[in-house]
XYZ file of N, CA and C in Angstrom:
819
model
N -36.875 -148.210 59.513
C -36.281 -148.064 60.852
C -35.455 -146.790 60.925
N -34.683 -146.553 59.872
C -33.862 -145.348 59.844
C -34.723 -144.099 59.910
N -35.879 -144.120 59.191
C -36.765 -142.962 59.197
C -37.343 -142.729 60.589
N -37.762 -143.787 61.256
C -38.316 -143.642 62.601
C -37.276 -143.068 63.556
N -36.030 -143.527 63.420
C -34.958 -143.003 64.265
C -34.784 -141.508 64.051
N -34.821 -141.057 62.789
C -34.652 -139.639 62.493
C -35.810 -138.821 63.049
N -37.032 -139.374 62.945
C -38.187 -138.656 63.478
C -38.094 -138.520 64.991
N -37.624 -139.600 65.640
C -37.484 -139.539 67.097
C -36.467 -138.484 67.491
N -35.362 -138.440 66.748
C -34.353 -137.427 67.055
C -34.865 -136.030 66.766
N -35.629 -135.867 65.708
C -36.177 -134.547 65.400
C -37.108 -134.091 66.517
N -37.916 -135.035 67.033
C -38.819 -134.692 68.124
C -38.052 -134.302 69.366
N -36.857 -134.895 69.544
C -36.043 -134.593 70.727
C -35.178 -133.354 70.516
N -35.223 -132.797 69.292
C -34.459 -131.583 69.032
C -33.032 -131.846 68.627
N -32.733 -133.048 68.149
C -31.366 -133.370 67.734
C -31.415 -134.425 66.661
N -30.360 -134.524 65.885
C -30.227 -135.555 64.867
C -29.015 -136.407 65.187
N -29.023 -137.677 64.754
C -27.849 -138.523 64.992
C -26.584 -137.832 64.503
N -25.545 -137.939 65.320
C -24.280 -137.303 64.984
C -24.124 -135.945 65.633
N -25.187 -135.463 66.296
C -25.136 -134.162 66.956
C -24.956 -134.355 68.450
N -23.984 -133.686 69.041
C -23.779 -133.775 70.484
C -24.674 -132.759 71.182
N -25.415 -133.220 72.202
C -26.264 -132.319 72.965
C -25.398 -131.297 73.696
N -25.902 -130.081 73.811
C -25.135 -129.046 74.504
C -25.034 -129.364 75.984
N -23.929 -128.975 76.580
C -23.691 -129.268 77.991
C -24.634 -128.471 78.876
N -25.116 -129.127 79.930
C -25.973 -128.462 80.908
C -25.100 -127.833 81.979
N -25.263 -126.559 82.228
C -24.460 -125.878 83.240
C -25.136 -125.982 84.594
N -24.385 -125.699 85.621
C -24.937 -125.690 86.973
C -26.055 -124.657 87.088
N -25.870 -123.520 86.462
C -26.901 -122.475 86.512
C -28.198 -122.958 85.874
N -28.099 -123.704 84.770
C -29.294 -124.226 84.109
C -30.008 -125.254 84.969
N -29.246 -126.075 85.656
C -29.851 -127.062 86.554
C -30.623 -126.349 87.660
N -30.026 -125.327 88.227
C -30.683 -124.604 89.318
C -31.883 -123.811 88.815
N -31.784 -123.264 87.626
C -32.919 -122.530 87.060
C -34.076 -123.481 86.781
N -33.758 -124.663 86.275
C -34.776 -125.685 86.018
C -35.367 -126.209 87.318
N -34.520 -126.277 88.356
C -34.975 -126.769 89.653
C -34.940 -128.274 89.792
N -34.287 -128.969 88.859
C -34.221 -130.430 88.892
C -32.858 -130.901 88.400
N -32.342 -131.933 89.035
C -31.137 -132.610 88.565
C -31.572 -133.934 87.960
N -31.383 -134.087 86.642
C -31.782 -135.308 85.947
C -30.649 -136.319 86.070
N -30.937 -137.418 86.755
C -29.912 -138.412 87.095
C -30.195 -139.715 86.364
N -29.256 -140.149 85.530
C -29.387 -141.425 84.841
C -29.107 -142.585 85.781
N -30.021 -143.555 85.826
C -29.915 -144.699 86.729
C -30.107 -145.992 85.949
N -29.211 -146.924 86.137
C -29.374 -148.231 85.509
C -30.575 -148.958 86.112
N -31.407 -149.530 85.257
C -32.515 -150.368 85.713
C -31.981 -151.712 86.186
N -32.705 -152.307 87.133
C -32.426 -153.678 87.560
C -30.965 -153.889 87.906
N -30.432 -153.045 88.779
C -29.054 -153.193 89.245
C -29.057 -153.205 90.773
N -29.472 -154.330 91.370
C -29.483 -154.383 92.829
C -28.064 -154.403 93.376
N -27.833 -153.761 94.535
C -28.781 -153.003 95.347
C -28.765 -151.505 95.030
N -28.312 -151.130 93.838
C -28.179 -149.717 93.498
C -29.453 -149.119 92.919
N -30.208 -149.917 92.180
C -31.498 -149.432 91.691
C -32.370 -150.593 91.248
N -33.497 -150.739 91.916
C -34.533 -151.697 91.523
C -35.882 -151.060 91.837
N -36.665 -150.791 90.803
C -38.020 -150.262 90.958
C -38.064 -149.027 91.842
N -37.158 -148.089 91.572
C -37.198 -146.811 92.271
C -36.535 -146.778 93.625
N -35.899 -147.862 94.033
C -35.213 -147.906 95.323
C -33.780 -148.375 95.122
N -32.895 -147.982 96.031
C -31.528 -148.457 95.982
C -30.515 -147.380 96.314
N -29.271 -147.796 96.370
C -28.179 -146.911 96.781
C -28.045 -145.724 95.836
N -28.058 -145.987 94.534
C -27.885 -144.891 93.579
C -29.072 -143.931 93.603
N -30.249 -144.441 93.881
C -31.429 -143.570 94.001
C -31.241 -142.603 95.161
N -30.798 -143.125 96.296
C -30.611 -142.263 97.473
C -29.433 -141.321 97.281
N -28.399 -141.788 96.601
C -27.274 -140.902 96.303
C -27.727 -139.776 95.382
N -28.525 -140.094 94.379
C -29.047 -139.067 93.490
C -29.864 -138.037 94.236
N -30.711 -138.497 95.153
C -31.490 -137.587 96.004
C -30.555 -136.660 96.783
N -29.517 -137.252 97.381
C -28.606 -136.479 98.230
C -27.826 -135.447 97.415
N -27.384 -135.829 96.219
C -26.657 -134.889 95.364
C -27.552 -133.727 94.959
N -28.779 -134.034 94.554
C -29.712 -132.980 94.153
C -30.019 -132.053 95.322
N -30.230 -132.625 96.482
C -30.516 -131.827 97.675
C -29.367 -130.886 97.990
N -28.143 -131.377 97.851
C -26.976 -130.543 98.125
C -26.884 -129.388 97.136
N -27.296 -129.612 95.895
C -27.289 -128.545 94.895
C -28.490 -127.608 95.031
N -29.416 -127.970 95.910
C -30.585 -127.119 96.129
C -31.684 -127.292 95.107
N -31.747 -128.482 94.485
C -32.776 -128.754 93.481
C -33.432 -130.097 93.782
N -34.468 -130.429 92.996
C -35.158 -131.696 93.158
C -34.453 -132.789 92.352
N -34.665 -133.993 92.807
C -34.104 -135.172 92.147
C -35.071 -135.658 91.082
N -34.588 -135.805 89.838
C -35.408 -136.290 88.735
C -34.746 -137.523 88.143
N -35.155 -138.722 88.535
C -34.519 -139.940 88.041
C -34.852 -140.198 86.577
N -33.886 -140.716 85.842
C -34.085 -141.129 84.451
C -33.575 -142.562 84.316
N -34.417 -143.549 84.651
C -34.001 -144.950 84.564
C -33.868 -145.381 83.107
N -32.953 -146.316 82.861
C -32.767 -146.831 81.503
C -32.142 -148.217 81.565
N -32.365 -148.975 80.512
C -31.775 -150.299 80.401
C -30.377 -150.189 79.789
N -29.436 -150.897 80.338
C -28.075 -150.891 79.808
C -28.066 -151.363 78.364
N -27.205 -150.757 77.562
C -27.045 -151.136 76.165
C -25.954 -152.200 76.055
N -25.420 -152.380 74.864
C -24.435 -153.436 74.627
C -23.134 -153.214 75.379
N -22.717 -151.961 75.532
C -21.455 -151.686 76.213
C -21.499 -150.301 76.843
N -20.468 -149.987 77.598
C -20.426 -148.728 78.329
C -20.367 -147.528 77.402
N -19.701 -147.681 76.256
C -19.634 -146.573 75.301
C -21.025 -146.200 74.808
N -21.882 -147.210 74.581
C -23.253 -146.940 74.167
C -24.020 -146.208 75.262
N -23.829 -146.644 76.517
C -24.535 -146.005 77.632
C -24.118 -144.545 77.783
N -22.842 -144.280 77.645
C -22.367 -142.900 77.745
C -22.915 -142.040 76.603
N -22.977 -142.618 75.429
C -23.530 -141.877 74.306
C -25.022 -141.579 74.535
N -25.773 -142.591 74.939
C -27.219 -142.443 75.079
C -27.634 -141.589 76.264
N -26.861 -141.644 77.364
C -27.313 -141.018 78.603
C -26.480 -139.829 79.044
N -25.360 -139.564 78.370
C -24.498 -138.461 78.814
C -24.307 -137.404 77.727
N -23.744 -137.774 76.596
C -23.298 -136.725 75.684
C -24.154 -136.537 74.433
N -25.094 -137.468 74.201
C -25.863 -137.337 72.961
C -27.356 -137.517 73.156
N -27.750 -138.572 73.826
C -29.162 -138.893 73.957
C -29.509 -140.085 73.088
N -30.566 -140.784 73.478
C -30.980 -141.990 72.769
C -31.763 -141.627 71.519
N -31.627 -142.429 70.465
C -32.333 -142.127 69.217
C -33.851 -142.222 69.379
N -34.336 -142.872 70.441
C -35.772 -142.934 70.689
C -36.296 -141.674 71.376
N -35.383 -140.787 71.740
C -35.823 -139.492 72.229
C -35.587 -139.213 73.693
N -35.218 -140.219 74.518
C -35.006 -139.929 75.931
C -33.527 -139.653 76.203
N -33.304 -138.819 77.197
C -31.946 -138.443 77.544
C -31.451 -137.323 76.660
N -30.248 -136.852 76.891
C -29.348 -137.350 77.939
C -29.720 -136.819 79.320
N -29.149 -137.421 80.352
C -29.316 -136.947 81.716
C -28.276 -135.866 82.000
N -28.458 -135.156 83.111
C -27.430 -134.201 83.540
C -26.198 -134.946 84.029
N -26.444 -136.084 84.703
C -25.344 -136.895 85.236
C -25.775 -138.353 85.224
N -24.851 -139.219 84.891
C -25.076 -140.661 84.932
C -24.285 -141.236 86.092
N -24.944 -142.062 86.907
C -24.273 -142.718 88.030
C -23.816 -144.124 87.627
N -22.902 -144.637 88.404
C -22.363 -145.989 88.269
C -21.548 -146.173 86.992
N -20.734 -145.203 86.702
C -19.840 -145.261 85.549
C -18.455 -145.702 86.021
N -17.850 -146.693 85.408
C -16.495 -147.092 85.802
C -15.508 -145.936 85.605
N -14.795 -145.604 86.663
C -13.764 -144.564 86.561
C -12.490 -145.283 86.141
N -12.382 -145.429 84.841
C -11.369 -146.292 84.236
C -10.637 -145.506 83.163
N -9.314 -145.463 83.249
C -8.555 -144.615 82.322
C -8.801 -144.954 80.850
N -8.774 -146.229 80.441
C -9.055 -146.505 79.030
C -10.427 -145.999 78.585
N -11.435 -146.131 79.468
C -12.766 -145.637 79.125
C -12.770 -144.115 79.019
N -12.079 -143.460 79.931
C -11.986 -141.994 79.910
C -11.337 -141.534 78.608
N -10.243 -142.189 78.236
C -9.524 -141.785 77.030
C -10.323 -142.092 75.761
N -11.168 -143.123 75.818
C -11.949 -143.510 74.642
C -13.235 -142.703 74.492
N -13.555 -141.890 75.507
C -14.816 -141.140 75.478
C -14.551 -139.661 75.724
N -13.989 -138.947 74.759
C -13.678 -137.532 74.955
C -14.918 -136.654 75.082
N -16.080 -137.173 74.712
C -17.301 -136.373 74.791
C -17.853 -136.294 76.221
N -17.350 -137.142 77.110
C -17.856 -137.197 78.486
C -16.752 -136.877 79.482
N -17.162 -136.393 80.634
C -16.255 -136.140 81.751
C -16.586 -137.169 82.835
N -15.685 -138.116 83.056
C -15.901 -139.184 84.035
C -15.104 -138.847 85.291
N -15.771 -138.872 86.438
C -15.153 -138.371 87.670
C -15.921 -138.919 88.880
N -15.552 -138.441 90.053
C -16.325 -138.691 91.268
C -16.480 -140.140 91.685
N -15.420 -140.930 91.778
C -15.585 -142.305 92.256
C -16.160 -142.321 93.668
N -17.221 -143.099 93.860
C -17.875 -143.117 95.177
C -17.971 -144.506 95.798
N -17.500 -145.541 95.094
C -17.569 -146.885 95.651
C -16.605 -147.781 94.887
N -15.980 -148.701 95.611
C -15.096 -149.668 94.960
C -15.753 -151.041 95.028
N -16.017 -151.584 93.843
C -16.682 -152.878 93.720
C -15.657 -153.979 93.530
N -16.009 -155.200 93.933
C -15.126 -156.347 93.760
C -15.944 -157.587 93.470
N -15.321 -158.572 92.839
C -15.937 -159.881 92.677
C -15.649 -160.687 93.952
N -16.706 -161.260 94.527
C -16.566 -161.953 95.803
C -17.214 -163.333 95.734
N -16.942 -164.126 96.765
C -17.540 -165.450 96.896
C -18.094 -165.574 98.310
N -19.357 -165.935 98.414
C -19.983 -166.189 99.716
C -20.085 -167.700 99.914
N -19.912 -168.152 101.138
C -19.963 -169.594 101.407
C -20.613 -169.865 102.746
N -21.208 -171.036 102.856
C -21.722 -171.501 104.143
C -20.529 -171.969 104.973
N -20.377 -171.423 106.143
C -19.229 -171.754 106.984
C -19.261 -173.208 107.430
N -20.465 -173.761 107.653
C -20.532 -175.148 108.115
C -20.144 -176.143 107.016
N -20.354 -175.792 105.753
C -20.002 -176.689 104.660
C -18.608 -176.417 104.093
N -18.205 -175.151 104.102
C -16.892 -174.763 103.591
C -16.221 -173.856 104.628
N -15.671 -174.426 105.685
C -15.084 -173.605 106.744
C -13.890 -172.784 106.292
N -13.162 -173.260 105.280
C -12.007 -172.541 104.750
C -12.062 -172.613 103.228
N -11.713 -171.505 102.579
C -11.673 -171.511 101.120
C -10.558 -170.580 100.657
N -9.345 -171.100 100.730
C -8.178 -170.325 100.295
C -7.923 -170.464 98.805
N -8.500 -171.498 98.198
C -8.363 -171.700 96.753
C -9.638 -172.344 96.246
N -9.888 -172.189 94.955
C -11.095 -172.772 94.380
C -11.074 -174.291 94.452
N -9.895 -174.873 94.488
C -9.802 -176.330 94.569
C -10.487 -176.872 95.820
N -10.573 -176.040 96.870
C -11.205 -176.473 98.115
C -12.724 -176.530 98.018
N -13.275 -176.123 96.888
C -14.716 -176.290 96.686
C -15.094 -177.759 96.636
N -14.134 -178.606 96.265
C -14.433 -180.028 96.134
C -15.513 -180.225 95.098
N -16.588 -180.921 95.494
C -17.709 -181.152 94.579
C -18.928 -180.304 94.934
N -18.753 -179.348 95.840
C -19.877 -178.501 96.253
C -20.385 -177.668 95.080
N -21.700 -177.484 95.042
C -22.300 -176.674 93.989
C -22.170 -175.184 94.327
N -22.040 -174.391 93.263
C -21.852 -172.947 93.411
C -22.852 -172.222 92.511
N -23.563 -171.267 93.068
C -24.471 -170.426 92.285
C -23.719 -169.198 91.809
N -23.869 -168.876 90.520
C -23.191 -167.712 89.969
C -23.977 -167.223 88.755
N -24.182 -165.907 88.621
C -24.814 -165.401 87.395
C -23.876 -165.625 86.215
N -24.325 -166.403 85.245
C -23.424 -166.838 84.179
C -22.914 -165.723 83.290
N -23.760 -164.741 82.966
C -23.373 -163.677 82.037
C -22.790 -162.472 82.763
N -21.864 -162.726 83.667
C -21.211 -161.663 84.432
C -19.737 -161.980 84.561
N -18.976 -161.013 85.084
C -17.555 -161.254 85.301
C -17.334 -162.423 86.251
N -18.126 -162.500 87.318
C -17.984 -163.617 88.258
C -18.213 -164.945 87.553
N -19.218 -164.981 86.687
C -19.511 -166.197 85.951
C -18.378 -166.595 85.022
N -17.870 -165.626 84.276
C -16.778 -165.920 83.341
C -15.532 -166.401 84.074
N -15.250 -165.780 85.223
C -14.068 -166.186 85.977
C -14.176 -167.621 86.468
N -15.369 -167.992 86.972
C -15.527 -169.342 87.503
C -15.637 -170.384 86.397
N -16.324 -170.045 85.327
C -16.461 -170.998 84.224
C -15.098 -171.355 83.631
N -14.210 -170.360 83.554
C -12.900 -170.609 82.964
C -11.808 -170.964 83.950
N -12.126 -170.965 85.245
C -11.093 -171.194 86.261
C -10.507 -172.601 86.161
N -9.198 -172.660 86.335
C -8.476 -173.943 86.358
C -8.858 -174.814 85.168
N -8.898 -174.200 84.001
C -9.185 -174.950 82.783
C -10.595 -175.494 82.702
N -11.538 -174.830 83.374
C -12.933 -175.286 83.339
C -13.226 -176.406 84.308
N -12.407 -176.544 85.339
C -12.535 -177.665 86.279
C -13.839 -177.662 87.061
N -14.498 -176.502 87.186
C -15.673 -176.410 88.063
C -16.986 -176.265 87.297
N -16.935 -176.356 85.977
C -18.126 -176.081 85.169
C -19.315 -176.960 85.544
N -19.063 -178.230 85.820
C -20.161 -179.161 86.084
C -20.874 -178.868 87.406
N -20.242 -178.161 88.305
C -20.876 -177.893 89.597
C -21.398 -176.462 89.725
N -21.315 -175.710 88.626
C -21.803 -174.336 88.641
C -23.266 -174.284 88.198
N -24.078 -173.564 88.967
C -25.455 -173.263 88.561
C -25.442 -171.822 88.076
N -25.628 -171.625 86.784
C -25.372 -170.318 86.178
C -26.631 -169.597 85.702
N -27.817 -170.062 86.094
C -29.040 -169.487 85.561
C -29.435 -168.162 86.209
N -28.746 -167.772 87.264
C -29.138 -166.571 88.000
C -28.770 -165.308 87.217
N -29.617 -164.292 87.291
C -29.360 -163.068 86.520
C -28.394 -162.128 87.226
N -28.241 -162.251 88.560
C -27.306 -161.397 89.274
C -26.876 -162.088 90.562
N -25.930 -161.447 91.269
C -25.403 -162.041 92.491
C -26.403 -162.097 93.625
N -27.411 -161.232 93.607
C -28.452 -161.286 94.637
C -29.244 -162.584 94.527
N -29.606 -162.958 93.303
C -30.317 -164.224 93.120
C -29.434 -165.402 93.527
N -28.161 -165.337 93.192
C -27.245 -166.408 93.576
C -27.147 -166.509 95.094
N -27.087 -165.356 95.768
C -27.002 -165.353 97.232
C -28.260 -165.929 97.863
N -29.413 -165.661 97.277
C -30.650 -166.221 97.823
C -30.713 -167.739 97.622
N -30.118 -168.228 96.536
C -30.020 -169.677 96.353
C -29.162 -170.287 97.458
N -28.119 -169.572 97.848
C -27.277 -170.020 98.963
C -28.074 -170.027 100.254
N -28.874 -169.003 100.477
C -29.716 -168.944 101.669
C -30.683 -170.120 101.738
N -31.210 -170.494 100.599
C -32.188 -171.590 100.557
C -31.540 -172.965 100.698
N -30.224 -173.009 100.737
C -29.534 -174.281 100.896
C -29.359 -175.061 99.608
N -29.562 -174.416 98.466
C -29.441 -175.095 97.183
C -27.984 -175.287 96.763
N -27.103 -174.476 97.328
C -25.677 -174.525 96.995
C -24.880 -174.277 98.273
N -23.590 -174.532 98.199
C -22.722 -174.289 99.353
C -22.011 -172.951 99.243
N -22.005 -172.363 98.025
C -21.324 -171.087 97.809
C -22.030 -170.326 96.691
N -21.805 -169.025 96.675
C -22.391 -168.179 95.636
C -21.397 -167.089 95.292
N -21.262 -166.797 94.008
C -20.341 -165.756 93.564
C -21.120 -164.603 92.944
N -20.520 -163.423 93.031
C -21.141 -162.233 92.468
C -20.363 -161.012 92.896
N -20.966 -159.856 92.749
C -20.333 -158.635 93.212
C -20.493 -158.505 94.718
N -19.551 -157.846 95.343
C -19.596 -157.670 96.793
C -20.917 -157.052 97.225
N -21.350 -156.003 96.526
C -22.591 -155.316 96.904
C -23.792 -156.249 96.824
N -23.827 -157.109 95.801
C -24.950 -158.024 95.625
C -25.003 -159.057 96.746
N -23.855 -159.633 97.068
C -23.820 -160.669 98.103
C -24.074 -160.070 99.483
N -23.501 -158.904 99.741
C -23.653 -158.293 101.062
C -25.086 -157.868 101.336
N -25.760 -157.310 100.347
C -27.114 -156.819 100.603
C -28.065 -157.946 100.990
N -27.736 -159.175 100.592
C -28.560 -160.334 100.939
C -28.063 -161.030 102.203
N -26.741 -161.160 102.365
C -26.191 -162.052 103.383
C -25.495 -161.367 104.549
N -25.125 -160.107 104.413
C -24.345 -159.443 105.467
C -25.069 -159.499 106.805
N -24.282 -159.749 107.852
C -24.833 -159.797 109.202
C -25.256 -161.180 109.654
N -25.251 -162.147 108.759
C -25.621 -163.518 109.107
C -24.337 -164.323 109.298
N -24.098 -164.782 110.518
C -22.857 -165.487 110.850
C -22.735 -166.837 110.158
N -23.812 -167.310 109.541
C -23.753 -168.599 108.857
C -22.965 -168.514 107.561
N -22.693 -167.274 107.110
C -22.030 -167.099 105.823
C -20.786 -166.242 105.969
N -19.833 -166.486 105.098
C -18.619 -165.672 105.007
C -18.503 -165.160 103.572
N -18.228 -163.877 103.426
C -18.066 -163.269 102.105
C -16.628 -162.788 101.980
N -15.920 -163.333 100.995
C -14.500 -163.021 100.811
C -14.194 -162.837 99.332
N -13.048 -162.221 99.012
C -12.674 -162.080 97.602
C -12.600 -163.437 96.911
N -13.039 -163.478 95.662
C -12.964 -164.715 94.892
C -11.501 -165.153 94.792
N -11.169 -166.363 95.264
C -9.759 -166.802 95.251
C -9.319 -167.239 93.860
N -9.200 -166.276 92.980
C -8.770 -166.555 91.611
C -7.753 -165.510 91.195
N -6.626 -165.910 90.652
C -5.611 -164.944 90.223
C -6.097 -164.056 89.080
N -7.174 -164.452 88.406
C -7.690 -163.666 87.285
C -8.649 -162.574 87.747
N -9.123 -162.647 88.965
C -10.051 -161.640 89.470
C -9.307 -160.326 89.732
N -9.871 -159.180 89.337
C -9.213 -157.900 89.599
C -8.942 -157.738 91.095
N -7.668 -157.637 91.458
C -7.289 -157.636 92.869
C -7.928 -156.489 93.647
N -7.901 -155.308 93.079
C -8.437 -154.136 93.785
C -9.823 -153.748 93.316
N -10.448 -154.552 92.481
C -11.771 -154.228 91.994
C -11.736 -153.037 91.049
N -12.813 -152.282 91.034
C -12.900 -151.107 90.164
C -13.793 -150.061 90.823
N -13.577 -148.822 90.447
C -14.307 -147.707 91.049
C -15.530 -147.362 90.216
N -16.643 -147.108 90.893
C -17.856 -146.616 90.248
C -17.984 -145.128 90.551
N -18.253 -144.345 89.515
C -18.367 -142.903 89.701
C -19.473 -142.306 88.866
N -19.244 -141.098 88.355
C -20.270 -140.344 87.644
C -19.725 -139.864 86.308
N -20.636 -139.426 85.446
C -20.231 -138.829 84.170
C -21.205 -137.728 83.783
N -20.661 -136.640 83.265
C -21.443 -135.555 82.685
C -20.849 -135.268 81.303
N -21.477 -134.380 80.564
C -20.907 -133.976 79.277
C -19.560 -133.299 79.504
N -18.686 -133.418 78.540
C -17.317 -132.904 78.661
C -17.285 -131.434 79.042
N -18.170 -130.611 78.482
C -18.112 -129.170 78.723
C -18.845 -128.731 79.986
N -19.459 -129.672 80.710
C -20.208 -129.318 81.919
C -19.278 -129.268 83.130
N -18.217 -128.483 83.023
C -17.187 -128.462 84.068
C -17.720 -127.960 85.395
N -18.536 -126.894 85.375
C -19.023 -126.349 86.645
C -19.991 -127.307 87.334
N -20.773 -128.037 86.552
C -21.675 -129.037 87.139
C -20.871 -130.180 87.747
N -19.830 -130.621 87.051
C -18.975 -131.685 87.583
C -18.314 -131.245 88.890
N -17.826 -130.018 88.943
C -17.183 -129.510 90.157
C -18.174 -129.460 91.315
N -19.400 -129.021 91.029
C -20.413 -128.946 92.080
C -20.797 -130.334 92.582
N -20.919 -131.287 91.672
C -21.257 -132.656 92.068
C -20.121 -133.302 92.857
N -18.877 -133.032 92.453
C -17.732 -133.561 93.193
C -17.694 -132.988 94.600
N -17.945 -131.696 94.730
C -17.970 -131.065 96.052
C -19.094 -131.646 96.904
N -20.252 -131.875 96.281
C -21.374 -132.462 97.012
C -21.036 -133.874 97.472
N -20.405 -134.658 96.595
C -20.016 -136.021 96.951
C -19.002 -136.018 98.081
N -18.025 -135.107 98.023
C -17.029 -135.013 99.089
C -17.697 -134.723 100.426
N -18.674 -133.817 100.404
C -19.380 -133.480 101.636
C -20.166 -134.657 102.181
N -20.804 -135.423 101.317
C -21.565 -136.593 101.754
C -20.651 -137.645 102.365
N -19.452 -137.807 101.793
C -18.495 -138.774 102.333
C -17.968 -138.317 103.692
N -17.600 -137.055 103.789
C -17.016 -136.525 105.026
C -18.016 -136.489 106.175
N -19.271 -136.242 105.856
C -20.303 -136.176 106.897
C -20.746 -137.555 107.370
N -20.388 -138.578 106.637
C -20.809 -139.929 106.975
C -22.106 -140.347 106.314
N -22.740 -139.425 105.603
C -24.032 -139.757 104.992
C -23.890 -140.795 103.895
N -22.811 -140.726 103.136
C -22.612 -141.700 102.063
C -22.499 -143.109 102.635
N -21.731 -143.245 103.707
C -21.622 -144.545 104.358
C -22.954 -145.034 104.898
N -23.772 -144.108 105.389
C -25.092 -144.468 105.917
C -26.010 -144.979 104.816
N -25.915 -144.363 103.634
C -26.731 -144.817 102.499
C -26.382 -146.263 102.159
N -25.093 -146.582 102.090
C -24.684 -147.953 101.792
C -25.109 -148.900 102.910
N -24.943 -148.473 104.157
C -25.279 -149.327 105.292
C -26.767 -149.669 105.328
N -27.598 -148.765 104.855
C -29.051 -149.010 104.806
C -29.364 -150.246 103.990
N -28.510 -150.531 103.006
C -28.704 -151.708 102.149
C -27.732 -152.825 102.503
N -27.133 -152.740 103.698
C -26.230 -153.749 104.252
C -24.942 -153.912 103.442
N -24.576 -152.881 102.700
C -23.359 -152.920 101.891
C -22.271 -152.111 102.587
N -21.092 -152.689 102.739
C -19.965 -151.975 103.348
C -19.437 -150.970 102.333
N -19.459 -149.691 102.713
C -18.956 -148.660 101.804
C -17.441 -148.761 101.719
N -16.938 -148.970 100.514
C -15.508 -149.043 100.272
C -15.101 -147.811 99.450
N -14.468 -146.828 100.085
C -14.073 -145.633 99.322
C -13.207 -145.998 98.125
N -13.433 -145.291 97.048
C -12.670 -145.557 95.840
C -11.428 -144.708 95.757
């Protein structure tokens, strides 16, 4: 296995432990393409070549005067692995790094722990939310008001962990946790299988927004991050001019209203970060 990894890195022009050189803005323009790292299977941001991050990548590349070149990838064990594989080093199997990775948490501990990357450009604020049928749950100021109603929630997510552990595990028996994301949980709510569904705001909104039968509100749990978290971008640490150009492009998209339009296309309320 170690030998195969070394051969893959040799084919990619690098060996493990070597940081890929930073791509400058001039190199991107000379190449004529902006290589954008996109998480696979992250609705509504990217699923099979469509989503908010795909359109944002197109818009950023267009603003820089180059073509959009998506580089989809599966998330690794943690964010540090993703930054290593897609931003500052490249994957040992030979793909990457990208010029820029989208949907990176703009989080100070992560920034301080990853000196090889430049994390910047927050473009959306995500939150954990709860959607409910208004006719079955007209008010939900606390989780205790769920009563015995069933709740759909993706188990291996922050929303799942919060609900599984809430109030000493009081709601575990009524949680359906088999869903892989909040979109699937929201569709279970649509089908009438549950009275409520938890997930990320973007996931619930893209399925349910605009339907008066449902209400989407912050998860009423003191453990849920009150202000959510910001999603932004990352480039290699030394790619300062590329980061500045991307930040300027993002600012222009926000000011012109185009960024909000991209989110609205997927029924997601754009929340500036």
